[in-house]
Amino acid sequence: GARFGQGAYFAEDLDKSRSYARCADGVYHLLLCRVTCGDFWYTEERSQYNAHNLAREAGKHSVLANPKGSGPREFICLD
C-alpha cells in the first residue's frame, strides 16, 4: 500500500516490516537499513495519501508518519 503517498517505505518496528514480507519455508527475509531522510514532513494522520505531495510542496525530502502520535513510525523517502 501507499498510505502516505509515493516513495520508498521504511519502518522502525520489525513487526511492521515483517507484515510486508513473505514467508518462505518458515523464513522471512528482511533488509536492515540505515536511511538518511533529510528534512522531513511530519504527520500523525492514520493515512494521508497525498503526504508525498505535501512534503514536496513544503520543500521536504521525506515524510515521517507517526499514526495517532503513537506509531509505529514509518519513514517515506521521496524520489
Tab-separated table of N, CA, C and O in Angstrom:
chain	number	residue	atom	x	y	z
A	1	GLY	N	0.806	-1.182	0.000
A	1	GLY	CA	0.000	0.000	0.000
A	1	GLY	C	0.853	1.250	0.000
A	1	GLY	O	2.076	1.201	0.089
A	2	ALA	N	0.198	2.347	-0.103
A	2	ALA	CA	0.865	3.655	-0.121
A	2	ALA	C	0.073	4.608	0.761
A	2	ALA	O	-0.449	5.614	0.291
A	3	ARG	N	-0.030	4.272	2.027
A	3	ARG	CA	-0.849	5.059	2.955
A	3	ARG	C	-0.432	6.514	3.048
A	3	ARG	O	-1.235	7.372	3.405
A	4	PHE	N	0.835	6.794	2.760
A	4	PHE	CA	1.339	8.165	2.862
A	4	PHE	C	1.940	8.643	1.553
A	4	PHE	O	2.825	9.470	1.526
A	5	GLY	N	1.443	8.096	0.460
A	5	GLY	CA	1.874	8.539	-0.859
A	5	GLY	C	3.005	7.709	-1.428
A	5	GLY	O	3.346	6.652	-0.909
A	6	GLN	N	3.596	8.231	-2.480
A	6	GLN	CA	4.633	7.520	-3.209
A	6	GLN	C	5.993	7.707	-2.556
A	6	GLN	O	6.301	8.781	-2.060
A	7	GLY	N	6.786	6.657	-2.582
A	7	GLY	CA	8.139	6.724	-2.051
A	7	GLY	C	8.600	5.366	-1.567
A	7	GLY	O	7.868	4.375	-1.648
A	8	ALA	N	9.815	5.319	-1.072
A	8	ALA	CA	10.373	4.088	-0.502
A	8	ALA	C	10.067	4.097	0.992
A	8	ALA	O	10.416	5.032	1.707
A	9	TYR	N	9.405	3.039	1.467
A	9	TYR	CA	8.925	2.961	2.846
A	9	TYR	C	9.905	2.192	3.728
A	9	TYR	O	10.391	1.120	3.350
A	10	PHE	N	10.154	2.734	4.921
A	10	PHE	CA	10.987	2.089	5.928
A	10	PHE	C	10.265	2.207	7.264
A	10	PHE	O	9.539	3.171	7.495
A	11	ALA	N	10.467	1.224	8.141
A	11	ALA	CA	9.800	1.238	9.450
A	11	ALA	C	10.828	1.014	10.546
A	11	ALA	O	11.835	0.336	10.344
A	12	GLU	N	10.555	1.580	11.730
A	12	GLU	CA	11.458	1.376	12.863
A	12	GLU	C	11.098	0.120	13.649
A	12	GLU	O	11.851	-0.320	14.496
A	13	ASP	N	9.946	-0.456	13.352
A	13	ASP	CA	9.428	-1.600	14.090
A	13	ASP	C	9.531	-2.856	13.230
A	13	ASP	O	8.972	-2.912	12.134
A	14	LEU	N	10.236	-3.869	13.722
A	14	LEU	CA	10.433	-5.100	12.961
A	14	LEU	C	9.106	-5.750	12.588
A	14	LEU	O	8.935	-6.229	11.464
A	15	ASP	N	8.157	-5.778	13.502
A	15	ASP	CA	6.862	-6.393	13.205
A	15	ASP	C	6.145	-5.686	12.059
A	15	ASP	O	5.457	-6.321	11.266
A	16	LYS	N	6.285	-4.370	11.987
A	16	LYS	CA	5.677	-3.613	10.895
A	16	LYS	C	6.286	-4.046	9.566
A	16	LYS	O	5.578	-4.334	8.599
A	17	SER	N	7.599	-4.142	9.519
A	17	SER	CA	8.273	-4.561	8.291
A	17	SER	C	7.951	-6.011	7.951
A	17	SER	O	7.722	-6.353	6.791
A	18	ARG	N	7.931	-6.864	8.950
A	18	ARG	CA	7.665	-8.282	8.713
A	18	ARG	C	6.269	-8.505	8.146
A	18	ARG	O	6.035	-9.449	7.390
A	19	SER	N	5.336	-7.628	8.476
A	19	SER	CA	3.978	-7.788	7.965
A	19	SER	C	3.920	-7.660	6.440
A	19	SER	O	2.964	-8.110	5.818
A	20	TYR	N	4.943	-7.079	5.829
A	20	TYR	CA	5.003	-6.940	4.372
A	20	TYR	C	5.856	-8.020	3.723
A	20	TYR	O	5.878	-8.154	2.506
A	21	ALA	N	6.593	-8.789	4.516
A	21	ALA	CA	7.482	-9.818	3.973
A	21	ALA	C	6.728	-11.121	3.775
A	21	ALA	O	5.803	-11.441	4.518
A	22	ARG	N	7.139	-11.879	2.791
A	22	ARG	CA	6.554	-13.192	2.547
A	22	ARG	C	7.370	-14.242	3.275
A	22	ARG	O	8.593	-14.169	3.336
A	23	CYS	N	6.682	-15.224	3.786
A	23	CYS	CA	7.328	-16.335	4.474
A	23	CYS	C	7.628	-17.430	3.456
A	23	CYS	O	6.746	-17.847	2.717
A	24	ALA	N	8.881	-17.865	3.409
A	24	ALA	CA	9.273	-18.960	2.525
A	24	ALA	C	9.939	-20.036	3.375
A	24	ALA	O	11.006	-19.809	3.949
A	25	ASP	N	9.291	-21.157	3.495
A	25	ASP	CA	9.811	-22.273	4.299
A	25	ASP	C	10.073	-21.860	5.742
A	25	ASP	O	11.076	-22.236	6.340
A	26	GLY	N	9.191	-21.039	6.291
A	26	GLY	CA	9.317	-20.614	7.683
A	26	GLY	C	10.306	-19.490	7.921
A	26	GLY	O	10.604	-19.153	9.061
A	27	VAL	N	10.834	-18.894	6.845
A	27	VAL	CA	11.845	-17.842	6.963
A	27	VAL	C	11.319	-16.552	6.325
A	27	VAL	O	10.783	-16.568	5.216
A	28	TYR	N	11.492	-15.438	7.025
A	28	TYR	CA	11.187	-14.111	6.490
A	28	TYR	C	12.509	-13.436	6.122
A	28	TYR	O	13.433	-13.411	6.932
A	29	HIS	N	12.581	-12.900	4.927
A	29	HIS	CA	13.784	-12.186	4.502
A	29	HIS	C	13.503	-10.687	4.566
A	29	HIS	O	12.565	-10.192	3.933
A	30	LEU	N	14.311	-9.970	5.345
A	30	LEU	CA	14.172	-8.524	5.505
A	30	LEU	C	15.527	-7.864	5.307
A	30	LEU	O	16.566	-8.504	5.472
A	31	LEU	N	15.523	-6.589	5.006
A	31	LEU	CA	16.745	-5.806	4.928
A	31	LEU	C	16.811	-4.891	6.138
A	31	LEU	O	15.820	-4.250	6.488
A	32	LEU	N	17.957	-4.826	6.757
A	32	LEU	CA	18.205	-3.870	7.831
A	32	LEU	C	18.928	-2.695	7.190
A	32	LEU	O	20.024	-2.852	6.655
A	33	CYS	N	18.287	-1.533	7.211
A	33	CYS	CA	18.817	-0.359	6.502
A	33	CYS	C	18.994	0.819	7.447
A	33	CYS	O	18.183	1.029	8.340
A	34	ARG	N	20.020	1.580	7.208
A	34	ARG	CA	20.166	2.889	7.847
A	34	ARG	C	19.830	3.896	6.754
A	34	ARG	O	20.456	3.902	5.697
A	35	VAL	N	18.843	4.721	7.019
A	35	VAL	CA	18.306	5.606	5.992
A	35	VAL	C	18.493	7.064	6.410
A	35	VAL	O	18.170	7.439	7.535
A	36	THR	N	19.008	7.863	5.504
A	36	THR	CA	19.119	9.299	5.719
A	36	THR	C	17.913	9.958	5.077
A	36	THR	O	17.735	9.883	3.862
A	37	CYS	N	17.072	10.571	5.906
A	37	CYS	CA	15.798	11.116	5.418
A	37	CYS	C	15.862	12.592	5.058
A	37	CYS	O	14.927	13.110	4.465
A	38	GLY	N	16.924	13.285	5.429
A	38	GLY	CA	16.991	14.715	5.160
A	38	GLY	C	15.966	15.458	5.995
A	38	GLY	O	15.631	15.065	7.106
A	39	ASP	N	15.444	16.524	5.446
A	39	ASP	CA	14.425	17.330	6.124
A	39	ASP	C	13.072	16.675	5.876
A	39	ASP	O	12.669	16.486	4.729
A	40	PHE	N	12.370	16.282	6.945
A	40	PHE	CA	11.128	15.535	6.764
A	40	PHE	C	9.881	16.349	7.089
A	40	PHE	O	9.906	17.277	7.875
A	41	TRP	N	8.784	15.933	6.449
A	41	TRP	CA	7.451	16.473	6.707
A	41	TRP	C	6.777	15.495	7.652
A	41	TRP	O	6.790	14.284	7.411
A	42	TYR	N	6.211	15.976	8.744
A	42	TYR	CA	5.675	15.134	9.811
A	42	TYR	C	4.155	15.096	9.776
A	42	TYR	O	3.500	16.118	9.581
A	43	THR	N	3.596	13.902	9.972
A	43	THR	CA	2.148	13.757	10.075
A	43	THR	C	1.800	12.715	11.131
A	43	THR	O	2.537	11.755	11.324
A	44	GLU	N	0.680	12.936	11.821
A	44	GLU	CA	0.148	11.970	12.781
A	44	GLU	C	-1.171	11.367	12.299
A	44	GLU	O	-1.858	10.699	13.049
A	45	GLU	N	-1.500	11.592	11.028
A	45	GLU	CA	-2.712	11.020	10.455
A	45	GLU	C	-2.554	9.498	10.329
A	45	GLU	O	-1.443	8.991	10.191
A	46	ARG	N	-3.674	8.781	10.361
A	46	ARG	CA	-3.628	7.316	10.187
A	46	ARG	C	-3.234	6.947	8.768
A	46	ARG	O	-2.589	5.939	8.531
A	47	SER	N	-3.655	7.755	7.825
A	47	SER	CA	-3.217	7.634	6.437
A	47	SER	C	-3.412	8.994	5.783
A	47	SER	O	-4.287	9.762	6.177
A	48	GLN	N	-2.578	9.288	4.830
A	48	GLN	CA	-2.638	10.569	4.133
A	48	GLN	C	-2.010	10.348	2.755
A	48	GLN	O	-0.805	10.482	2.577
A	49	TYR	N	-2.854	9.953	1.815
A	49	TYR	CA	-2.387	9.507	0.519
A	49	TYR	C	-1.644	10.578	-0.283
A	49	TYR	O	-0.919	10.241	-1.207
A	50	ASN	N	-1.808	11.825	0.079
A	50	ASN	CA	-1.115	12.909	-0.621
A	50	ASN	C	0.062	13.453	0.186
A	50	ASN	O	0.597	14.519	-0.130
A	51	ALA	N	0.513	12.740	1.191
A	51	ALA	CA	1.600	13.230	2.044
A	51	ALA	C	2.867	13.509	1.239
A	51	ALA	O	3.574	14.478	1.514
A	52	HIS	N	3.152	12.679	0.248
A	52	HIS	CA	4.354	12.914	-0.559
A	52	HIS	C	4.260	14.248	-1.316
A	52	HIS	O	5.247	14.971	-1.429
A	53	ASN	N	3.064	14.591	-1.782
A	53	ASN	CA	2.886	15.881	-2.468
A	53	ASN	C	3.019	17.043	-1.492
A	53	ASN	O	3.639	18.059	-1.806
A	54	LEU	N	2.430	16.909	-0.309
A	54	LEU	CA	2.539	17.969	0.701
A	54	LEU	C	3.991	18.181	1.119
A	54	LEU	O	4.435	19.313	1.310
A	55	ALA	N	4.727	17.075	1.245
A	55	ALA	CA	6.145	17.171	1.602
A	55	ALA	C	6.926	17.913	0.520
A	55	ALA	O	7.722	18.810	0.820
A	56	ARG	N	6.698	17.542	-0.719
A	56	ARG	CA	7.406	18.207	-1.833
A	56	ARG	C	7.073	19.700	-1.885
A	56	ARG	O	7.964	20.527	-2.081
A	57	GLU	N	5.795	20.022	-1.719
A	57	GLU	CA	5.381	21.430	-1.755
A	57	GLU	C	6.051	22.234	-0.649
A	57	GLU	O	6.302	23.427	-0.808
A	58	ALA	N	6.337	21.578	0.474
A	58	ALA	CA	6.992	22.250	1.601
A	58	ALA	C	8.518	22.208	1.482
A	58	ALA	O	9.225	22.660	2.382
A	59	GLY	N	9.031	21.647	0.391
A	59	GLY	CA	10.473	21.585	0.169
A	59	GLY	C	11.172	20.512	0.998
A	59	GLY	O	12.367	20.607	1.245
A	60	LYS	N	10.434	19.486	1.407
A	60	LYS	CA	10.984	18.422	2.247
A	60	LYS	C	11.500	17.259	1.392
A	60	LYS	O	11.107	17.093	0.243
A	61	HIS	N	12.369	16.427	1.992
A	61	HIS	CA	12.967	15.291	1.311
A	61	HIS	C	12.240	13.976	1.591
A	61	HIS	O	12.433	12.995	0.872
A	62	SER	N	11.456	13.951	2.673
A	62	SER	CA	10.821	12.705	3.099
A	62	SER	C	9.607	13.002	3.964
A	62	SER	O	9.352	14.145	4.328
A	63	VAL	N	8.887	11.932	4.308
A	63	VAL	CA	7.724	12.022	5.197
A	63	VAL	C	8.012	11.155	6.420
A	63	VAL	O	8.479	10.024	6.287
A	64	LEU	N	7.751	11.698	7.595
A	64	LEU	CA	7.783	10.910	8.831
A	64	LEU	C	6.336	10.760	9.274
A	64	LEU	O	5.691	11.729	9.668
A	65	ALA	N	5.818	9.546	9.150
A	65	ALA	CA	4.430	9.260	9.517
A	65	ALA	C	4.414	8.564	10.875
A	65	ALA	O	5.045	7.535	11.061
A	66	ASN	N	3.708	9.171	11.805
A	66	ASN	CA	3.586	8.650	13.168
A	66	ASN	C	2.097	8.565	13.498
A	66	ASN	O	1.550	9.438	14.173
A	67	PRO	N	1.423	7.511	13.001
A	67	PRO	CA	-0.035	7.428	13.134
A	67	PRO	C	-0.527	7.614	14.569
A	67	PRO	O	-0.057	6.961	15.489
A	68	LYS	N	-1.446	8.552	14.726
A	68	LYS	CA	-2.054	8.895	16.020
A	68	LYS	C	-1.009	9.296	17.068
A	68	LYS	O	-1.274	9.253	18.258
A	69	GLY	N	0.193	9.634	16.628
A	69	GLY	CA	1.252	10.043	17.546
A	69	GLY	C	1.824	8.910	18.365
A	69	GLY	O	2.629	9.140	19.268
A	70	SER	N	1.433	7.669	18.040
A	70	SER	CA	1.883	6.552	18.859
A	70	SER	C	2.560	5.441	18.047
A	70	SER	O	2.866	4.393	18.596
A	71	GLY	N	2.746	5.660	16.745
A	71	GLY	CA	3.476	4.728	15.910
A	71	GLY	C	2.717	3.459	15.577
A	71	GLY	O	1.534	3.368	15.836
A	72	PRO	N	3.402	2.511	14.994
A	72	PRO	CA	4.823	2.541	14.682
A	72	PRO	C	5.127	3.552	13.572
A	72	PRO	O	4.345	3.700	12.635
A	73	ARG	N	6.247	4.229	13.727
A	73	ARG	CA	6.598	5.266	12.765
A	73	ARG	C	7.078	4.650	11.451
A	73	ARG	O	7.713	3.611	11.436
A	74	GLU	N	6.737	5.350	10.382
A	74	GLU	CA	7.182	4.971	9.039
A	74	GLU	C	7.916	6.144	8.439
A	74	GLU	O	7.524	7.298	8.612
A	75	PHE	N	8.975	5.841	7.719
A	75	PHE	CA	9.793	6.853	7.053
A	75	PHE	C	9.669	6.619	5.557
A	75	PHE	O	9.986	5.534	5.079
A	76	ILE	N	9.202	7.633	4.847
A	76	ILE	CA	8.984	7.502	3.419
A	76	ILE	C	9.927	8.463	2.704
A	76	ILE	O	9.800	9.691	2.846
A	77	CYS	N	10.885	7.913	1.983
A	77	CYS	CA	11.847	8.723	1.243
A	77	CYS	C	11.295	9.008	-0.151
A	77	CYS	O	10.861	8.088	-0.842
A	78	LEU	N	11.322	10.259	-0.532
A	78	LEU	CA	10.805	10.671	-1.821
A	78	LEU	C	11.897	10.587	-2.875
A	78	LEU	O	13.075	10.786	-2.565
A	79	ASP	N	11.509	10.319	-4.092
A	79	ASP	CA	12.414	10.250	-5.244
A	79	ASP	C	13.639	9.454	-4.902
A	79	ASP	O	14.746	9.779	-4.921
